[in-house]
Coordinates of C-alpha atoms in Angstrom, one line a residue:
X5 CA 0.0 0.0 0.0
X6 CA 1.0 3.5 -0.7
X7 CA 0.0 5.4 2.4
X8 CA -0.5 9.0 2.9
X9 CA -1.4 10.9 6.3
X10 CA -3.7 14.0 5.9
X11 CA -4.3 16.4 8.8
X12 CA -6.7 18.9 8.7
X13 CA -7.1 21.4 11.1
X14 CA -9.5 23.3 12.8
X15 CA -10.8 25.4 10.3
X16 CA -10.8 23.2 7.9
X17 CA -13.4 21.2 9.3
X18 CA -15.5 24.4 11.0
X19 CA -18.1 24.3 8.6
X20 CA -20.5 21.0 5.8
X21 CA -19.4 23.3 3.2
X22 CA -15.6 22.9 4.3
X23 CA -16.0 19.9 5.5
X24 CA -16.7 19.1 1.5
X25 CA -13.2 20.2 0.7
X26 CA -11.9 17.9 2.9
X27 CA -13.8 14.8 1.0
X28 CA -12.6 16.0 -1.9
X29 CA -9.1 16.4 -0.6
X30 CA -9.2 12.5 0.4
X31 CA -11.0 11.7 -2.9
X32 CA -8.0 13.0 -5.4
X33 CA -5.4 10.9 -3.1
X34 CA -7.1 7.9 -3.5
X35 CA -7.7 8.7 -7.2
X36 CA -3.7 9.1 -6.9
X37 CA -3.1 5.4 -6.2
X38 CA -3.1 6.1 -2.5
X39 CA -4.5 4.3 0.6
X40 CA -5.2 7.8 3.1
X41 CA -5.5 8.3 7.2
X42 CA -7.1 11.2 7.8
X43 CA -6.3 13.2 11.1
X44 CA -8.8 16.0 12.6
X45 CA -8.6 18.7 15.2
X46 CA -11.3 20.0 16.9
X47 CA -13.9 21.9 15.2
X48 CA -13.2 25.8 14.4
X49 CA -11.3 28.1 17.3
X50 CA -12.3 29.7 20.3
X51 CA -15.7 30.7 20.9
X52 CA -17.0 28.0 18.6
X53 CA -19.0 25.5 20.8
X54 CA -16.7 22.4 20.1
X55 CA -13.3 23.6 19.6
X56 CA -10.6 22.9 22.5
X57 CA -10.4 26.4 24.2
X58 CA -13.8 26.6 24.4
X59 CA -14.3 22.9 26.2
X60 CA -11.4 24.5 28.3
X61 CA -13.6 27.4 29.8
X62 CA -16.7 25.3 30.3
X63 CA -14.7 22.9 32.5
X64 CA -13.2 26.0 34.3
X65 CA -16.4 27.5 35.0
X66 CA -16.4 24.6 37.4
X67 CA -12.9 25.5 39.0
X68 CA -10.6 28.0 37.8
X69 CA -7.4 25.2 38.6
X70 CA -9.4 21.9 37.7
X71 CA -6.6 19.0 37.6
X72 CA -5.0 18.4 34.8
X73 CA -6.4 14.6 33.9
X74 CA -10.1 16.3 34.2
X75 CA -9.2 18.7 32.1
X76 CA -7.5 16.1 29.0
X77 CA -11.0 14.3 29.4
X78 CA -13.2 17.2 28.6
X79 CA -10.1 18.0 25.8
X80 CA -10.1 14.6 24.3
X81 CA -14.6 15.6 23.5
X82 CA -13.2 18.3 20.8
X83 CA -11.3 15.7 18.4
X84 CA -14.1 12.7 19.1
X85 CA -16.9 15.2 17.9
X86 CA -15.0 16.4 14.9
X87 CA -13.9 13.1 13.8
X88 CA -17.5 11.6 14.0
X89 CA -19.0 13.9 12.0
X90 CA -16.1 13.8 9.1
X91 CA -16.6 9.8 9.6
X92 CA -19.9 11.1 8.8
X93 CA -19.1 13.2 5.5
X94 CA -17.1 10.8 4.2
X95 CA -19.6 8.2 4.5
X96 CA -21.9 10.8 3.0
X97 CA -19.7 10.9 0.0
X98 CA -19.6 6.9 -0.6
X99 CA -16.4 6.0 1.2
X100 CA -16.3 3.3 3.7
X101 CA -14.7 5.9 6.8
X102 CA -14.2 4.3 10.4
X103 CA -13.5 7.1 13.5
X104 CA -11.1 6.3 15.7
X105 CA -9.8 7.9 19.4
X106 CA -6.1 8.4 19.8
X107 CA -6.3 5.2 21.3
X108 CA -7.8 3.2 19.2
X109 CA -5.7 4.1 16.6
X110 CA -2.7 2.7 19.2
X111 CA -1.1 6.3 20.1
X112 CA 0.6 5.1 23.2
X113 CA 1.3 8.2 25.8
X114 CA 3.2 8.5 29.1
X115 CA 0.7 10.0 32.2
X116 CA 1.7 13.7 31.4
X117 CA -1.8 15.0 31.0
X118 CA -2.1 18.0 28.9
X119 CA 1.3 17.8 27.5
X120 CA 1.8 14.2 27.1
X121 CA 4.9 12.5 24.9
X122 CA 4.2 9.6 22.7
X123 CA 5.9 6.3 23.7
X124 CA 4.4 4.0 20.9
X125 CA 2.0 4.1 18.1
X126 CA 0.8 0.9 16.9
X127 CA -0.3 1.1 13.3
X128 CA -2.1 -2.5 13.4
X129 CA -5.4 -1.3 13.6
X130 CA -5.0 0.9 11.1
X131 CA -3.2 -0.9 8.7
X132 CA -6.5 -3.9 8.9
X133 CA -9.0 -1.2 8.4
X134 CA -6.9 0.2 5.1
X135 CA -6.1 -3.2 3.6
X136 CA -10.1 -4.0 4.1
X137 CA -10.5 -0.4 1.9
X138 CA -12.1 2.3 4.5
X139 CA -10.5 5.4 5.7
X140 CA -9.2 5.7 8.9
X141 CA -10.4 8.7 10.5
X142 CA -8.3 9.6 13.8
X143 CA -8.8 11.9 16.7
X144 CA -5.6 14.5 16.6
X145 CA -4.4 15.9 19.8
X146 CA -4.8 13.0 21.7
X147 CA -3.5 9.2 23.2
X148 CA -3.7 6.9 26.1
X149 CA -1.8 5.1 28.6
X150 CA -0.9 1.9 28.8
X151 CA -3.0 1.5 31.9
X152 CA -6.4 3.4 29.8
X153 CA -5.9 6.8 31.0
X154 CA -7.2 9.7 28.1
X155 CA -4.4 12.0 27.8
X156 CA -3.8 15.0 25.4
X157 CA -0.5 16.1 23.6
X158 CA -0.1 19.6 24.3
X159 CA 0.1 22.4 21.3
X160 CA -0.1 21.4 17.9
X161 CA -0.7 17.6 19.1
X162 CA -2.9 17.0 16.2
X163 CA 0.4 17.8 14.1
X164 CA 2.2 15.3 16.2
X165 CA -0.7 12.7 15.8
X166 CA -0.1 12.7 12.1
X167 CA 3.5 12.6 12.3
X168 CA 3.6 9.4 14.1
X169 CA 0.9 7.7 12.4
X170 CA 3.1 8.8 9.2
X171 CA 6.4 7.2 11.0
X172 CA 4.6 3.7 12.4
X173 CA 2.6 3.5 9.2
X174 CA 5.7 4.1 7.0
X175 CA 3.9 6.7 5.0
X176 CA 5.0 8.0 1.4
X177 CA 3.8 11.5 2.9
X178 CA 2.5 13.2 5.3
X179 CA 0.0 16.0 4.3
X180 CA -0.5 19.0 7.1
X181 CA -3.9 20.7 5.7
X182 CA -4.6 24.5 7.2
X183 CA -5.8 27.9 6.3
X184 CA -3.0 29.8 4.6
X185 CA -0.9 28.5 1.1
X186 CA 2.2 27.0 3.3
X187 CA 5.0 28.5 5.4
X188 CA 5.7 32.0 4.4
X189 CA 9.1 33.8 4.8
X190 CA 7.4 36.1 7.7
X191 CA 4.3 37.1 9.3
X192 CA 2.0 38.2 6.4
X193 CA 0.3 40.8 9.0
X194 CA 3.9 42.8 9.4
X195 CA 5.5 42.0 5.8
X196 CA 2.7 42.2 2.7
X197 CA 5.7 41.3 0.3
X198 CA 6.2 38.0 2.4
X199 CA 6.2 34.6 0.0
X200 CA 5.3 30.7 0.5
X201 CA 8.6 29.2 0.4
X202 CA 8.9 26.5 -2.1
X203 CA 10.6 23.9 0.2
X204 CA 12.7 23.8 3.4
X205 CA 14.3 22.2 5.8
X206 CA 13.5 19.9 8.6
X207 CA 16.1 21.8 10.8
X208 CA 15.0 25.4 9.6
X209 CA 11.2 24.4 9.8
X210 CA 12.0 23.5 13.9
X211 CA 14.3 26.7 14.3
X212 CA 11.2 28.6 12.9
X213 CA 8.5 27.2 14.6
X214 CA 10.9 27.6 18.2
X215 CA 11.3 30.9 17.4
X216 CA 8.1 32.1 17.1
X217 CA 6.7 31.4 13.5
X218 CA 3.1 29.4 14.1
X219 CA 3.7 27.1 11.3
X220 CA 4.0 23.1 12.4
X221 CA 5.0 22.3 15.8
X222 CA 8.7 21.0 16.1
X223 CA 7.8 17.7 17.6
X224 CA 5.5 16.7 14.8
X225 CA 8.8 17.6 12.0
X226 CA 11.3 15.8 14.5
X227 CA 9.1 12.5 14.4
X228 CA 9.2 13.0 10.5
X229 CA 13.3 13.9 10.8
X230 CA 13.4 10.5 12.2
X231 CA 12.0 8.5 9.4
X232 CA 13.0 10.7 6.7
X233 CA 9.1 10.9 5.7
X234 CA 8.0 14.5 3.7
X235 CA 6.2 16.9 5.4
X236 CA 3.9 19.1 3.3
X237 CA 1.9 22.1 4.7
X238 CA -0.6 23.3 2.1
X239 CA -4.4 24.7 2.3
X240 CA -7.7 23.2 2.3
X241 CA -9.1 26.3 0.4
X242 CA -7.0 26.0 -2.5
X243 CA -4.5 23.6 -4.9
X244 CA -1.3 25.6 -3.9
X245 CA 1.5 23.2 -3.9
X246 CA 2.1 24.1 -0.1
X247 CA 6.1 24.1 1.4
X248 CA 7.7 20.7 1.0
X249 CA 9.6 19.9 4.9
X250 CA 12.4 17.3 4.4
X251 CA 16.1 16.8 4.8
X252 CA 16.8 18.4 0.9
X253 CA 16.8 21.9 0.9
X254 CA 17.2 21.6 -3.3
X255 CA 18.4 19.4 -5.6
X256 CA 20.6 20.2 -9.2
X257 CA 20.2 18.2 -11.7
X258 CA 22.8 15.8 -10.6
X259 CA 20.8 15.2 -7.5
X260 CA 23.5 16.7 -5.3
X261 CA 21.9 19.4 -2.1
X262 CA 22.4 22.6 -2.9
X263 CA 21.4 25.3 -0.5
X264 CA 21.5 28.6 -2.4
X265 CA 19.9 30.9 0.4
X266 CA 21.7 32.6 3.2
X267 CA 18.1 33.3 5.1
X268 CA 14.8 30.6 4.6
X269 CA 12.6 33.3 6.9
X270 CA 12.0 35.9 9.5
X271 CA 10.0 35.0 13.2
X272 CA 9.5 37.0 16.3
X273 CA 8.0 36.5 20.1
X274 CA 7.0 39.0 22.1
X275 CA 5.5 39.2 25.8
X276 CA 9.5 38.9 27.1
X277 CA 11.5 40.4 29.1
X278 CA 15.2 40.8 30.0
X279 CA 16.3 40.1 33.6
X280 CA 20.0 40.7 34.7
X281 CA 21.1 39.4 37.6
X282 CA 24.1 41.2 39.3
X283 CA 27.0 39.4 40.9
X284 CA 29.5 40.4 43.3
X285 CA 33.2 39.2 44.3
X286 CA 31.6 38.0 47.8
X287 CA 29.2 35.4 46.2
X288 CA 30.3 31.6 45.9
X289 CA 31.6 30.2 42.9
X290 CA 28.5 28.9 42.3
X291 CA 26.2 31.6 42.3
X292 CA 25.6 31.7 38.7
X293 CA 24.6 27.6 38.8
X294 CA 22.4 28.4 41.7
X295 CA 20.7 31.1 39.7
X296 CA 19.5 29.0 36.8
X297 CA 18.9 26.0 39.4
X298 CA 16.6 27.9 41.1
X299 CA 14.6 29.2 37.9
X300 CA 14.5 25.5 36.5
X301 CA 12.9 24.3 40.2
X302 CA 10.1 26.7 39.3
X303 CA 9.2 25.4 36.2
X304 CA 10.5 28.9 34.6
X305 CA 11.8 28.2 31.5
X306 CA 15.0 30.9 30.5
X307 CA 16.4 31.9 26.7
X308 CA 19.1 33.9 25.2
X309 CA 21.4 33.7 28.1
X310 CA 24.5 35.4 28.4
X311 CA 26.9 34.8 31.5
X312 CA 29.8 37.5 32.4
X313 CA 32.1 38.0 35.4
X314 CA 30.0 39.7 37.5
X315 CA 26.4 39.8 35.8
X316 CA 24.3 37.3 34.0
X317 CA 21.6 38.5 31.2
X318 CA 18.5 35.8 30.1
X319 CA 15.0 36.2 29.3
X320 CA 11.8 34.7 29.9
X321 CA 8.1 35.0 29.3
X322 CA 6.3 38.1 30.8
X323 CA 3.8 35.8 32.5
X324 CA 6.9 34.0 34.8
X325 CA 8.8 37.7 35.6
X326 CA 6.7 38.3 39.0
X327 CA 7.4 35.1 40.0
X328 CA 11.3 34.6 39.0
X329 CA 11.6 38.2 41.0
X330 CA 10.5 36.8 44.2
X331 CA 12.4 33.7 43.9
X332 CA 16.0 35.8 42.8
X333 CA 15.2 38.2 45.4
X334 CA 14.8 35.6 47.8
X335 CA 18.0 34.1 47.2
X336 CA 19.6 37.5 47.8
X337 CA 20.6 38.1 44.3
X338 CA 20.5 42.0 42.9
X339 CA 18.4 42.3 39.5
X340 CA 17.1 44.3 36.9
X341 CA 14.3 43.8 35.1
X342 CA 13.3 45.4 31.4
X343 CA 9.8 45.0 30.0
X344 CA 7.9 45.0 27.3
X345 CA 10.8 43.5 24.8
X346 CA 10.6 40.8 22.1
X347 CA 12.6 38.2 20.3
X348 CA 13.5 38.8 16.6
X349 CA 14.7 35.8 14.5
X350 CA 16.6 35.4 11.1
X351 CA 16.4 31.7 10.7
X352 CA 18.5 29.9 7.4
X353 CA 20.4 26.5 6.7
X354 CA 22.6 28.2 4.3
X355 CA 24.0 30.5 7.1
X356 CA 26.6 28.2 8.6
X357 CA 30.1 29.4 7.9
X358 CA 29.1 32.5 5.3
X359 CA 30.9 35.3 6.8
X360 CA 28.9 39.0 7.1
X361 CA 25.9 37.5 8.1
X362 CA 25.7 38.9 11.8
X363 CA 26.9 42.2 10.5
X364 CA 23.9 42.1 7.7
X365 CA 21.8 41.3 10.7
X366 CA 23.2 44.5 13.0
X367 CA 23.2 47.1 9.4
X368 CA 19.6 46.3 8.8
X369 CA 18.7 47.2 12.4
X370 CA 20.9 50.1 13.1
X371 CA 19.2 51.9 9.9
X372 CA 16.5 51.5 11.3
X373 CA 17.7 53.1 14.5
X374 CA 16.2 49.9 16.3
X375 CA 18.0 49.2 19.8
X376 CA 20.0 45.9 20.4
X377 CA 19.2 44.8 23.8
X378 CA 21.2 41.3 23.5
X379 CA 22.1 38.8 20.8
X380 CA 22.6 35.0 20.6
X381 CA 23.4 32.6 17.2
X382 CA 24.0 29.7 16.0
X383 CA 24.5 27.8 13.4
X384 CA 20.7 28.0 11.8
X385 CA 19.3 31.0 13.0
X386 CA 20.8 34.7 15.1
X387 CA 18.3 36.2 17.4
X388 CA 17.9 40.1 19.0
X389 CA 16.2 41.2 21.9
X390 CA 14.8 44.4 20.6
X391 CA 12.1 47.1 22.3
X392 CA 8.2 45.1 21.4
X393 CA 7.5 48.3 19.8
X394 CA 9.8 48.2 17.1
X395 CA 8.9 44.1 16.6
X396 CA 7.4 45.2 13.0
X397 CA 10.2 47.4 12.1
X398 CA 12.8 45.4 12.7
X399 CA 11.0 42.1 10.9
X400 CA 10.4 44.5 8.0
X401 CA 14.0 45.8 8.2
X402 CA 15.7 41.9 8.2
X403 CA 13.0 40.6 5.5
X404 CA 14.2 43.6 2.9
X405 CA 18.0 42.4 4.1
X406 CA 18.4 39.0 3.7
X407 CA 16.1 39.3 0.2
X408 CA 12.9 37.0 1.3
X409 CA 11.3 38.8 -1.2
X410 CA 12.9 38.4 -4.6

């Protein structure tokens, strides 16, 4: 059999008359010599009755901190009443569709409820139900334990869904259906110039999508890394080709890589800020250890850090700075804390090794008079803590540079 996974998001099952995209999308891949699994979210976005945020608030009405394995039960409802009623359409449109939960298509979780890893996914379930001709469709977003506990899988879990029913199933393909054309070079609401890139890479797809870019969550493209299987995102509202993921950036004709870009996009986060943390000659040698140790024991996660003789610089998300004050304080440490900053990304395969990249990236945002707070590289992608109000100016500023729009 030549298998292909198709996700479909929220919006693209919101709604009989896009739910009838959907039926045709499934119809032209088995006109294509293809055996399909389709995977569902929950039904639209918040404030419709049956997507996941909204399932969230009714169970909060209840209690504002409601434990977290009550809360993945009233979750798992979003995914089970979406993918009934596309068994439903499908059905509808003469093919022989079976819905299945998380777990009954054998998505095998650990007990971390509402953010829980996948430890196996058994695709013999699936693989009887496609050899006897039906469509598999599959609840997104959600598994079980090996014990029978519902568990969900955190954001973008119906991304990850498809990604290991695409690994276990060893699928030709994994399709990732949404709203927009595929992954575009920047936000589209900041740059109007931005494109849908072609291709790219596994690596510069995760670099993205951890620095900001809402595009696939990482974990769904690192279960695809791992089996080598293509990754395409792509809309239900139209026949765009979509952005191919997979290890080949571009091939020549002699089928050697060839990476012939410096920059793949542009990405941002905001809500940061920047805390320093001031030390003195009096303090152990291990002050700087105990600093991060006692962030990481308060479940505050830190980025860009930077450690000096005598002062360490990080930042973390706006919602964690009243609580990382009190514990630093606490500790006796001296800080600062600056608001209201955010995180501007250049992201790019082909930037390893090509000198006058960081001092592109430092031109295009001193013309622009935009501050440098701090910087950090690597090998994929250099990053700027810059003032949240010049976010669009500076995204503008590094999409123009690096020549995203040619």
């Amino acid at each position: 059999m030549r298998i292909i996974v198709q996700k479909f998001g929220g919006t693209s099952v919101a709604s009989p008359e896009v739910r009838e995209l959907v039926v045709h999308k499934v119809k032209q891949a088995r006109e294509q010599g293809f055996s399909p699994v389709v995977v569902v979210s929950a039904m639209g976005r918040k404030g419709a009755p049956y997507a996941t945020d909204t399932l969230i608030g009714i169970a909060r009405t209840a209690y504002r901190d409601i434990a977290a394995r009550e809360l993945d039960q009233i979750m798992y409802c979003g995914e089970m009443i979406s993918a009934v009623v596309m068994a439903g359409t499908l059905q509808a449109a003469g093919m022989d569709a079976v819905m299945l939960t998380g777990g009954n298509a054998g998505i095998i979780t650990d007990a971390s409820f509402n953010n829980a890893r996948i430890l196996k996914s058994d695709p013999t379930r699936i693989i009887t139900l496609l050899r006897q001709g039906k469509v598999p469709v599959v609840c997104g977003f959600q598994g079980m334990t090996s014990d029978g506990e519902f568990t969900t899988l955190g954001r973008g879990g119906s991304d990850t869904t498809a990604s290991a029913l695409g690994a276990s199933l060893d699928a030709e393909l994994v399709e990732i259906y949404t709203d927009v054309d595929g992954i575009m070079t920047a936000d589209p609401r900041i740059v109007d110039n931005a494109k849908i890139l072609e291709c790219i890479s596994y690596a510069e797809v995760c670099q993205l999508a951890h620095q900001g870019a809402k595009v696939i969550h990482p974990r769904a493209v690192e279960i695809a890394m791992q089996k080598n299987i293509p990754l395409v995102v792509k809309s239900t509202f139209s026949d765009a080709p979509g952005t191919l993921i997979t290890n080949i950036a571009k091939e020549d004709n002699g089928g050697a890589t060839v990476i012939d870009r410096v920059a793949t996009g542009v990405t941002y986060l905001t809500n940061i800020v920047q805390i320093k943390v001031h030390l003195d000659e009096t303090m152990a040698s291990d002050a700087s250890f105990k600093v991060f140790k006692t962030l990481a024991d308060s479940g505050i996660s830190v980025d860009l850090i930077n450690v000096h003789p005598g002062q360490i610089m990080f930042t973390i998300n706006a919602d964690h700075a009243e609580k990382a004050s009190a514990k630093l304080k606490h500790q006796g440490y001296e800080i600062e804390i600056l608001e209201n900053c955010a995180k501007v990304s250049v992201v790019g395969g082909g930037m390893r090794e090509v000198p006058g990249v960081m001092a592109s990236f430092i031109e295009a945002l001193s013309r622009n008079k935009i501050a440098i707070l701090q910087t950090v590289d690597s090998h994929t992608s250099i990053s700027v803590l810059v003032p949240q109000s010049d976010v669009g100016a500076a995204v503008k500023s590094l999409h123009e540079k690096f020549g995203l729009s040619n």
